[in-house]
PDB file of C-alpha atoms and ligand atoms in Angstrom:
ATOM      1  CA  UNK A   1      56.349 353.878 312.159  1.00  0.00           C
ATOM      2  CA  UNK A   2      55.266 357.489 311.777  1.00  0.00           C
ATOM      3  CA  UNK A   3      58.565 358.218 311.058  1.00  0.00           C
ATOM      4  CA  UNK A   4      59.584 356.072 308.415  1.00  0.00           C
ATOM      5  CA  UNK A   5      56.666 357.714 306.086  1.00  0.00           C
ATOM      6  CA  UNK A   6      57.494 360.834 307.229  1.00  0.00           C
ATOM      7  CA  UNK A   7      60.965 360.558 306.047  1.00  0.00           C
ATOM      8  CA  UNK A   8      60.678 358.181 302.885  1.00  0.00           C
ATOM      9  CA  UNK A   9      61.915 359.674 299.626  1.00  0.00           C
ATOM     10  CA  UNK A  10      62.575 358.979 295.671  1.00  0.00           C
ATOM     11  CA  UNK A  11      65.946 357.845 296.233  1.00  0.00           C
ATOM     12  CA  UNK A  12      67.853 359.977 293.477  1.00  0.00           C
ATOM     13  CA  UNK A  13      71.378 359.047 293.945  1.00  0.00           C
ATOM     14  CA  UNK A  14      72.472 355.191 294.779  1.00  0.00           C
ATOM     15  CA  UNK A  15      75.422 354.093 296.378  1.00  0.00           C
ATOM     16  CA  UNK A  16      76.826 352.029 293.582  1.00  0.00           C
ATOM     17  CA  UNK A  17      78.583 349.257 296.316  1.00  0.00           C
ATOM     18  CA  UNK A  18      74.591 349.424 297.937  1.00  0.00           C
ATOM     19  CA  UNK A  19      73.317 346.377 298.542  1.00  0.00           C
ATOM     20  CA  UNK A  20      69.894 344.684 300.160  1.00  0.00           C
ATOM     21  CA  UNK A  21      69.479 341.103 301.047  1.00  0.00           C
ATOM     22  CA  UNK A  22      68.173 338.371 298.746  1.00  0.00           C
ATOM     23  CA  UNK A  23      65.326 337.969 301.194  1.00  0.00           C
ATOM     24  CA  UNK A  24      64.250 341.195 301.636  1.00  0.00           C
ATOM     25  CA  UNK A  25      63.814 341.646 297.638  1.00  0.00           C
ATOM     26  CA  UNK A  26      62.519 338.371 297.432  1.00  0.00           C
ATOM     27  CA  UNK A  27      59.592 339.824 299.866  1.00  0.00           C
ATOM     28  CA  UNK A  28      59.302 342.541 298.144  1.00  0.00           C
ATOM     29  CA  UNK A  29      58.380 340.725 295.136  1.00  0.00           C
ATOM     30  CA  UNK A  30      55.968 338.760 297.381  1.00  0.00           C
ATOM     31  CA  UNK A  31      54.208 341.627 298.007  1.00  0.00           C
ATOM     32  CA  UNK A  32      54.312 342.473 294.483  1.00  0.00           C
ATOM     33  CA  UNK A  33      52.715 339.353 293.577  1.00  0.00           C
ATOM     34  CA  UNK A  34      50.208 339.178 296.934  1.00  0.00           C
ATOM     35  CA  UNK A  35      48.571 342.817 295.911  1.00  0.00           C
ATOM     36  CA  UNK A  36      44.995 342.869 295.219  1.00  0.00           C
ATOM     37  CA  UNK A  37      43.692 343.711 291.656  1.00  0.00           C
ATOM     38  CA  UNK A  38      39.910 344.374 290.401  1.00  0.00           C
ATOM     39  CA  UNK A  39      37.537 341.491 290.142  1.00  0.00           C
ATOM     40  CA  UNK A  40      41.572 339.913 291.128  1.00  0.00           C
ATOM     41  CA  UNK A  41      42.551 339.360 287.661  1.00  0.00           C
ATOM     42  CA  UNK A  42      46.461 340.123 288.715  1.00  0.00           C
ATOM     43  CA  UNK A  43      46.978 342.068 285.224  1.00  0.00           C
ATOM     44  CA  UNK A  44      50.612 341.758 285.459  1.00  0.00           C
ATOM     45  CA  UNK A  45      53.941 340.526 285.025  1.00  0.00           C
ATOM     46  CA  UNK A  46      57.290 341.133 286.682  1.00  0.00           C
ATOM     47  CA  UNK A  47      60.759 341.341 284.822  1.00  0.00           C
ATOM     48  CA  UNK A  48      63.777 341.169 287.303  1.00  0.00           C
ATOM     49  CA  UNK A  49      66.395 342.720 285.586  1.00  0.00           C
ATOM     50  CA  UNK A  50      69.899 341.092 286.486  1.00  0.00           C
ATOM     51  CA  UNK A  51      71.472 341.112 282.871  1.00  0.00           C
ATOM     52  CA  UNK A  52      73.584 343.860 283.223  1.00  0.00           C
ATOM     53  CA  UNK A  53      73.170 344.968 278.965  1.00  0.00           C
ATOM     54  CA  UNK A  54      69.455 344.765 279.873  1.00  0.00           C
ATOM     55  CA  UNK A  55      70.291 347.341 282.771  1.00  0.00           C
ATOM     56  CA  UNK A  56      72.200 349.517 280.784  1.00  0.00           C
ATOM     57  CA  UNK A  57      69.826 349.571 277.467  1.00  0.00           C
ATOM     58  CA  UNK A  58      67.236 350.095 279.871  1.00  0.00           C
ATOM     59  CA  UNK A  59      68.835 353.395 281.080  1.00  0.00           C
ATOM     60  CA  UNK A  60      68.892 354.620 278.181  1.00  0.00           C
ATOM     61  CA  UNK A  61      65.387 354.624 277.697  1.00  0.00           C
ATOM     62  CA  UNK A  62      64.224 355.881 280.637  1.00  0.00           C
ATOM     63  CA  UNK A  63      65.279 358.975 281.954  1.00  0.00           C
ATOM     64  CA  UNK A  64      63.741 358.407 285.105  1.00  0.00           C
ATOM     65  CA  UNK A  65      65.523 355.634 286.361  1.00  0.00           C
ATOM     66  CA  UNK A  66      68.579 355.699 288.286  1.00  0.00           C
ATOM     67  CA  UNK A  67      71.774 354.070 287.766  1.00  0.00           C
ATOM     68  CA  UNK A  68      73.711 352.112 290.455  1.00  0.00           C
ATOM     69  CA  UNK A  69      70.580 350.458 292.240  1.00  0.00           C
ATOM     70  CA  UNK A  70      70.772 347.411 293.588  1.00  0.00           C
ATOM     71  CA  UNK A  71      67.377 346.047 292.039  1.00  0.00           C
ATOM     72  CA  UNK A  72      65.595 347.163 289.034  1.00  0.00           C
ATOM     73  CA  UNK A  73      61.843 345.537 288.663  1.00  0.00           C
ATOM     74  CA  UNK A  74      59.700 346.666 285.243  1.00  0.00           C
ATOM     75  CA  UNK A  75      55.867 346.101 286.116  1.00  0.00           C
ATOM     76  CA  UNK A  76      54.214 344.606 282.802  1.00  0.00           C
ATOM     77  CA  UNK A  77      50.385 345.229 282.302  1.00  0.00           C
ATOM     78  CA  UNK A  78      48.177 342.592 280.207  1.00  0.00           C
ATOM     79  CA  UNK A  79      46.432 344.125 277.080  1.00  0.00           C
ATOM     80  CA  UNK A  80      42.906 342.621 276.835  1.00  0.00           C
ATOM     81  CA  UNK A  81      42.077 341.426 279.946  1.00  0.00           C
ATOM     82  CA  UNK A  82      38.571 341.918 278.963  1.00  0.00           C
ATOM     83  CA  UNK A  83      35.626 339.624 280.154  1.00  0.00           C
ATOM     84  CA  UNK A  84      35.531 337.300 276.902  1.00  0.00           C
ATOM     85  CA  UNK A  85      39.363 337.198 276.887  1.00  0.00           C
ATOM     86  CA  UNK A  86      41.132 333.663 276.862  1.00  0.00           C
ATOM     87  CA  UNK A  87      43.127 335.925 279.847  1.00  0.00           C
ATOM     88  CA  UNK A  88      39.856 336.031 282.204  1.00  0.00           C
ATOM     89  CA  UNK A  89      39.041 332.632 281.536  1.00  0.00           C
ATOM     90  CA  UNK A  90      41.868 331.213 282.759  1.00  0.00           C
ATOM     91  CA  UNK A  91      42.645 333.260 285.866  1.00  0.00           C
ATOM     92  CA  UNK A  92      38.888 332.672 287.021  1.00  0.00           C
ATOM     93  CA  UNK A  93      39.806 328.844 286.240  1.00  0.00           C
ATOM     94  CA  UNK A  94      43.180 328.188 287.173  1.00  0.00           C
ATOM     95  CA  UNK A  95      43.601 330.788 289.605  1.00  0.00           C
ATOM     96  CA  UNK A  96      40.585 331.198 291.064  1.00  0.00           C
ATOM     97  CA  UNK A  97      39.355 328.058 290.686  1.00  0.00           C
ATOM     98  CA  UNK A  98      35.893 328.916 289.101  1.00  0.00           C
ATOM     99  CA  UNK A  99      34.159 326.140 286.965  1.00  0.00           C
ATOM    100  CA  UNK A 100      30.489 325.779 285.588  1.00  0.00           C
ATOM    101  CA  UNK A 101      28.008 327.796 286.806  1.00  0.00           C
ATOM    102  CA  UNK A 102      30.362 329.922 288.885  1.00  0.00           C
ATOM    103  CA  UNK A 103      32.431 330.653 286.489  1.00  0.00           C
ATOM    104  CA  UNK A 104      29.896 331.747 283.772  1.00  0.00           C
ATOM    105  CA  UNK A 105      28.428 334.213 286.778  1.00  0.00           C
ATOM    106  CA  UNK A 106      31.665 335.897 287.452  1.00  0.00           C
ATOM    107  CA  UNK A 107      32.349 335.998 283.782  1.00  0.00           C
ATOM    108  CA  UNK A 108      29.006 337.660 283.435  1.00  0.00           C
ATOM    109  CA  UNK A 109      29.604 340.184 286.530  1.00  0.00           C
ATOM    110  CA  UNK A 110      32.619 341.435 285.259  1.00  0.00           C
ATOM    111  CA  UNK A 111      31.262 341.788 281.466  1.00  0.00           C
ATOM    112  CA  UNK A 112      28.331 343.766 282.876  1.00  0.00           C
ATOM    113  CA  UNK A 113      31.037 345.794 284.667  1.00  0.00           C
ATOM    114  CA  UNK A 114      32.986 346.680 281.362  1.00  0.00           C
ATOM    115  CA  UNK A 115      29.715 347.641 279.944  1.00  0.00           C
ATOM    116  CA  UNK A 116      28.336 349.881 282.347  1.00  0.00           C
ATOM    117  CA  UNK A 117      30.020 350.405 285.149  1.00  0.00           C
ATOM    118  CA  UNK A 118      33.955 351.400 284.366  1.00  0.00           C
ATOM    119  CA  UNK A 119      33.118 351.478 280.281  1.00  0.00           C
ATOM    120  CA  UNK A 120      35.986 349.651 278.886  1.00  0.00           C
ATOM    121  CA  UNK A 121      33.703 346.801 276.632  1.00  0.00           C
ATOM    122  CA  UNK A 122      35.603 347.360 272.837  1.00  0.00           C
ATOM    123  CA  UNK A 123      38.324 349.654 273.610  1.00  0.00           C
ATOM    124  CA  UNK A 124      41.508 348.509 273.958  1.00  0.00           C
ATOM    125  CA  UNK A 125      43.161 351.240 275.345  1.00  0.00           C
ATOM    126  CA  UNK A 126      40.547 351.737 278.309  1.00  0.00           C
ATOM    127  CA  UNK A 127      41.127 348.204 278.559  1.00  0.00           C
ATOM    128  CA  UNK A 128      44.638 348.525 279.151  1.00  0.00           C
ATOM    129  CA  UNK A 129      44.354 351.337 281.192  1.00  0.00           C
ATOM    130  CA  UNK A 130      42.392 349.822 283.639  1.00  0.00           C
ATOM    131  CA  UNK A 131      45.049 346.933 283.948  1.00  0.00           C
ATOM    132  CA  UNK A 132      47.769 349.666 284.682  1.00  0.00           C
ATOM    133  CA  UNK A 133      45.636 351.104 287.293  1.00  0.00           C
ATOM    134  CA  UNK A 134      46.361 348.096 289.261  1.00  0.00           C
ATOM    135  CA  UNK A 135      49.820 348.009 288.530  1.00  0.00           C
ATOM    136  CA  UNK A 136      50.122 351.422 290.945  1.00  0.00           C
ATOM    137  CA  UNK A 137      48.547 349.401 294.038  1.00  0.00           C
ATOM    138  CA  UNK A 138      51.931 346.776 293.180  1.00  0.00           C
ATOM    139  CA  UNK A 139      54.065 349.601 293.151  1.00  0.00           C
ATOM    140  CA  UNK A 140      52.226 351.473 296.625  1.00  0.00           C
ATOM    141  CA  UNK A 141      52.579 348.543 298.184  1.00  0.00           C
ATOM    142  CA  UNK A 142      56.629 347.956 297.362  1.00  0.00           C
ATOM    143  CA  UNK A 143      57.414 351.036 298.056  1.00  0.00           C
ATOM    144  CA  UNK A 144      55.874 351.241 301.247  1.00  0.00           C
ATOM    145  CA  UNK A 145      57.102 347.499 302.304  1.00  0.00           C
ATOM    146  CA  UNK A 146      60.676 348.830 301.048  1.00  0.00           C
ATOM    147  CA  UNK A 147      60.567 351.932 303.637  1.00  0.00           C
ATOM    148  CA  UNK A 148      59.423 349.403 306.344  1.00  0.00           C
ATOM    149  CA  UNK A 149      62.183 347.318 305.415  1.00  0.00           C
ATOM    150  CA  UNK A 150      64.393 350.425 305.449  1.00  0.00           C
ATOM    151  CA  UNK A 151      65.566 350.039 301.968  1.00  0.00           C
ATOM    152  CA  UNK A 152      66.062 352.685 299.454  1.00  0.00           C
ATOM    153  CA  UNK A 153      63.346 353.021 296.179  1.00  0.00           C
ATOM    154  CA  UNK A 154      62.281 354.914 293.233  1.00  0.00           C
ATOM    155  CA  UNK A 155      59.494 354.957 291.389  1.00  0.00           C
ATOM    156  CA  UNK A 156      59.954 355.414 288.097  1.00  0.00           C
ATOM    157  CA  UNK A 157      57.193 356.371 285.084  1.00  0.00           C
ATOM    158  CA  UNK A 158      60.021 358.720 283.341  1.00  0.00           C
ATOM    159  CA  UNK A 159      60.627 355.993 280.354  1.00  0.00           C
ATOM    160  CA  UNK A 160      59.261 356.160 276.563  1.00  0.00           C
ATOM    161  CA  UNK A 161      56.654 353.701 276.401  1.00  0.00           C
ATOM    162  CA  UNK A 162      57.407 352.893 272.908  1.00  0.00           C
ATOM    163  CA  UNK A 163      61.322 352.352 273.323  1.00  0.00           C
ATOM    164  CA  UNK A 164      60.876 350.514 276.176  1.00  0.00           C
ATOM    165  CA  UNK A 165      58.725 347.808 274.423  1.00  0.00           C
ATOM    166  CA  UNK A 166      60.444 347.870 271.753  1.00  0.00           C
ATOM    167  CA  UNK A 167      63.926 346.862 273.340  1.00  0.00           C
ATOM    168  CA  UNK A 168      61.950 344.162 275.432  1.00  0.00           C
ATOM    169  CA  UNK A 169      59.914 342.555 272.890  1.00  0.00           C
ATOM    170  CA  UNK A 170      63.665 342.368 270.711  1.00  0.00           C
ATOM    171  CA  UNK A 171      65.118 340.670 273.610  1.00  0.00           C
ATOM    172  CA  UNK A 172      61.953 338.009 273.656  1.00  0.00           C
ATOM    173  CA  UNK A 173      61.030 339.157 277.057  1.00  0.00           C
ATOM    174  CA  UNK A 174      57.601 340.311 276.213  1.00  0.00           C
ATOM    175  CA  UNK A 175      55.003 339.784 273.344  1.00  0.00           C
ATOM    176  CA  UNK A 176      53.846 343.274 272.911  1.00  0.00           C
ATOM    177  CA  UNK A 177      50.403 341.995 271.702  1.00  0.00           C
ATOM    178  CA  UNK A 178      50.042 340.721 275.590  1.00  0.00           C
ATOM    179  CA  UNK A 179      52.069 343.277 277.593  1.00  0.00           C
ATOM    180  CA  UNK A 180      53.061 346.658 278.010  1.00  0.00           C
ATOM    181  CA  UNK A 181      55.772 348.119 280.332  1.00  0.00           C
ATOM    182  CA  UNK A 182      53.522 350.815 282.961  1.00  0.00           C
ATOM    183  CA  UNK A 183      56.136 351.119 285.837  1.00  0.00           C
ATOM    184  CA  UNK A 184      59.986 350.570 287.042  1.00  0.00           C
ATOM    185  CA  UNK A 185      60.778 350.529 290.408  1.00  0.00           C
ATOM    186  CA  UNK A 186      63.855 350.507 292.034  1.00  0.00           C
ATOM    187  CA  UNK A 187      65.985 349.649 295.316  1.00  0.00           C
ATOM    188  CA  UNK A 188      69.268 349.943 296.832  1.00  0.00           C
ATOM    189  CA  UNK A 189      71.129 351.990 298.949  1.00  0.00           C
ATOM    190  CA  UNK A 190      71.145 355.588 298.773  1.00  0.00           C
ATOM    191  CA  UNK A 191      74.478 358.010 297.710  1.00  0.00           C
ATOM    192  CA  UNK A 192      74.726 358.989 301.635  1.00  0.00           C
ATOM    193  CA  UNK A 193      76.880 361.994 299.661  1.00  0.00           C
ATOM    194  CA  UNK A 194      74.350 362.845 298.243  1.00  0.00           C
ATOM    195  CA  UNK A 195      71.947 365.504 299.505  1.00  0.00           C
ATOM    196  CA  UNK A 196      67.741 364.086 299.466  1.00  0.00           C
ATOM    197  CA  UNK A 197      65.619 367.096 299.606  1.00  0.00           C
ATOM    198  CA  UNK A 198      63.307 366.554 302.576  1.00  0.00           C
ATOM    199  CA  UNK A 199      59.587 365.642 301.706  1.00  0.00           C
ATOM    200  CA  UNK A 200      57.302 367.970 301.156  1.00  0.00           C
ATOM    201  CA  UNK A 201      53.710 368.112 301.613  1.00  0.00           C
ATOM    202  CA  UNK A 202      50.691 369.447 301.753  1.00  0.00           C
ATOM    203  CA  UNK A 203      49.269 370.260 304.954  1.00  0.00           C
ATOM    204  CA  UNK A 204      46.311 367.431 306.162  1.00  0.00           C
ATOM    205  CA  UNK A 205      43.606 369.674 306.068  1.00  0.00           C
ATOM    206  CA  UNK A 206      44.052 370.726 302.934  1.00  0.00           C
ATOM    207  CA  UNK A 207      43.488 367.167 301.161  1.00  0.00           C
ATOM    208  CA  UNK A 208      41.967 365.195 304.029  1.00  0.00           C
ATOM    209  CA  UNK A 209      37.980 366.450 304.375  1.00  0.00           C
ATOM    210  CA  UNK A 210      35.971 364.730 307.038  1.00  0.00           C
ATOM    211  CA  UNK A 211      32.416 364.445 306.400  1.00  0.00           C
ATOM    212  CA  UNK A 212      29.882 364.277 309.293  1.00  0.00           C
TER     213      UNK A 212
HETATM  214  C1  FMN B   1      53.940 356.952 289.611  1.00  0.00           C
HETATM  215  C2  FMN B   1      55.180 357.704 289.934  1.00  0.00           C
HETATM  216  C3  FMN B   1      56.136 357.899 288.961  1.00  0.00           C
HETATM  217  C4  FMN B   1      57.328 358.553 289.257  1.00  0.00           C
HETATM  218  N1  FMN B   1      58.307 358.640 288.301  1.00  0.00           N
HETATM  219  C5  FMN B   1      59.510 359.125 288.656  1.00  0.00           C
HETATM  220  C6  FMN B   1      60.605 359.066 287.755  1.00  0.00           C
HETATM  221  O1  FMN B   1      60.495 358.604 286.633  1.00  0.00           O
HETATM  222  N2  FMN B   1      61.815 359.511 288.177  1.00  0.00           N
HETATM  223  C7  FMN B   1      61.984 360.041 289.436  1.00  0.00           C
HETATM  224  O2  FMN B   1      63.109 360.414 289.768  1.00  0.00           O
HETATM  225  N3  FMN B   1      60.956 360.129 290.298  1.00  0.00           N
HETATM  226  C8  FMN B   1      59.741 359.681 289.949  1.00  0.00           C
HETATM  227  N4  FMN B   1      58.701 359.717 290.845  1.00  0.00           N
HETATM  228  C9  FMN B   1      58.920 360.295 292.173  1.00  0.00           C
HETATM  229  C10 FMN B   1      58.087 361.542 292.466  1.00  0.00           C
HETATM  230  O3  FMN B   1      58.610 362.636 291.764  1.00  0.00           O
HETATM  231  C11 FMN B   1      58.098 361.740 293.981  1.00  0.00           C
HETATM  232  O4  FMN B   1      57.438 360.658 294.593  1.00  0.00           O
HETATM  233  C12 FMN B   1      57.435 363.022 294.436  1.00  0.00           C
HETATM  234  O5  FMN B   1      58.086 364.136 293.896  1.00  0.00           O
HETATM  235  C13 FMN B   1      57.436 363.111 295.952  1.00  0.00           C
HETATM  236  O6  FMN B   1      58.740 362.992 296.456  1.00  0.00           O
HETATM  237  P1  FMN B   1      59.165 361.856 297.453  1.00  0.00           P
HETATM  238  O7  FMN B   1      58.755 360.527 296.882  1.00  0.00           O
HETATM  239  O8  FMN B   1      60.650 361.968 297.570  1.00  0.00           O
HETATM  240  O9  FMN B   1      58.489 362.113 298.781  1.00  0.00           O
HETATM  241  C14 FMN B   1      57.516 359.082 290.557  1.00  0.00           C
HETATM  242  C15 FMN B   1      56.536 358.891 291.526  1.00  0.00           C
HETATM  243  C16 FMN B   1      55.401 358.187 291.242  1.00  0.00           C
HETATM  244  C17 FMN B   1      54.398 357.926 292.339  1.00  0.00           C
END
């Protein structure tokens, strides 16, 4: 166990015959779906790209992706997830199942929260931030399952925002007034000809501080 974090890496170079099995993507996208999210409001989406013009568009327009992996997974964010939203209402009552009273309380606790807590209340782009925060606990926890699964990843945040909206909102994928792309990730195999710089570090007592 130890091991596998201490060896992990951005996977740089794929193997472009690299392949991983249906089910271990399909639990990675389990655990994609599973992860936890503030006040659980799951601000997200997930776009499996297969289409093979998607891919290569998609390449294009971010220069931090890599080409020749197996799996390619853009993590949408919701705009407006704010306590009023139609959003909020129906996760608390479809998904979580809230009605009545229960409902108007959580409604409340989370409105009082995006007053004066996290001040987001009115501003869409706090807003929005906030729902991409969570998006980084989806992509923690694939790229963590992936090394357990001893599969190949990169993360990937080197991608215009604007492009990369753009081409998905042309192709009817997303409504841009909804969602926003905040992350790729990727999997596959890596290029074993290919040389992956060891990781590098700083040492634990230089970021870890125990308090007594
Ligand atoms: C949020 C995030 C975005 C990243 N974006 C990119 C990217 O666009 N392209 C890339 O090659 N690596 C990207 N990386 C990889 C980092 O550069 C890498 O994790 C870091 O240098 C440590 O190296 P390691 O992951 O190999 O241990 C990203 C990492 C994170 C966590």
């Amino acid at each position: 166990m130890d091991e596998t974090f201490a060896t992990r890496f951005t996977c740089k170079r794929y193997d472009p015959e690299g392949r991983i099995p249906d089910e271990d993507f399909a639990l990675l996208l389990d655990v994609a779906r599973r992860s936890p999210s503030s006040f659980g409001l799951e601000p997200w989406r997930f776009l499996v790209v297969e289409n093979e013009g998607l891919r290569e568009d998609l390449l294009e327009v971010a220069w931090g992706a890599k080409k020749n992996a197996d799996r390619t997974v853009v993590i949408l964010s919701r705009k407006g997830a704010s306590a009023d939203s139609d959003f909020v209402e129906r996760t608390l009552r479809e998904v979580q199942g809230a009605e009545g009273e229960a409902l108007s309380q959580r409604r409340d606790f989370l409105a009082a929260f995006q007053r004066n807590d996290l001040p987001m209340e009115g501003d869409d782009d706090r807003l929005l931030e906030w729902a991409a925060r969570q998006a980084y606990i989806v992509l923690g926890n694939m790229l963590t399952s992936a090394a357990l699964l001893g599969i190949d990843s990169t993360p990937v945040e080197g991608f215009s925002v604007a492009k990369l909206t753009a081409l998905l909102a042309d192709r009817g994928l997303i409504d841009p007034d909804e969602y926003v792309p905040t992350l790729i990730v990727q999997f596959g195999r890596k290029d074993a000809s290919h040389f992956e710089p060891v990781q590098r570090r700083r040492k634990a007592q230089d970021v870890i501080q125990v308090v007594k």
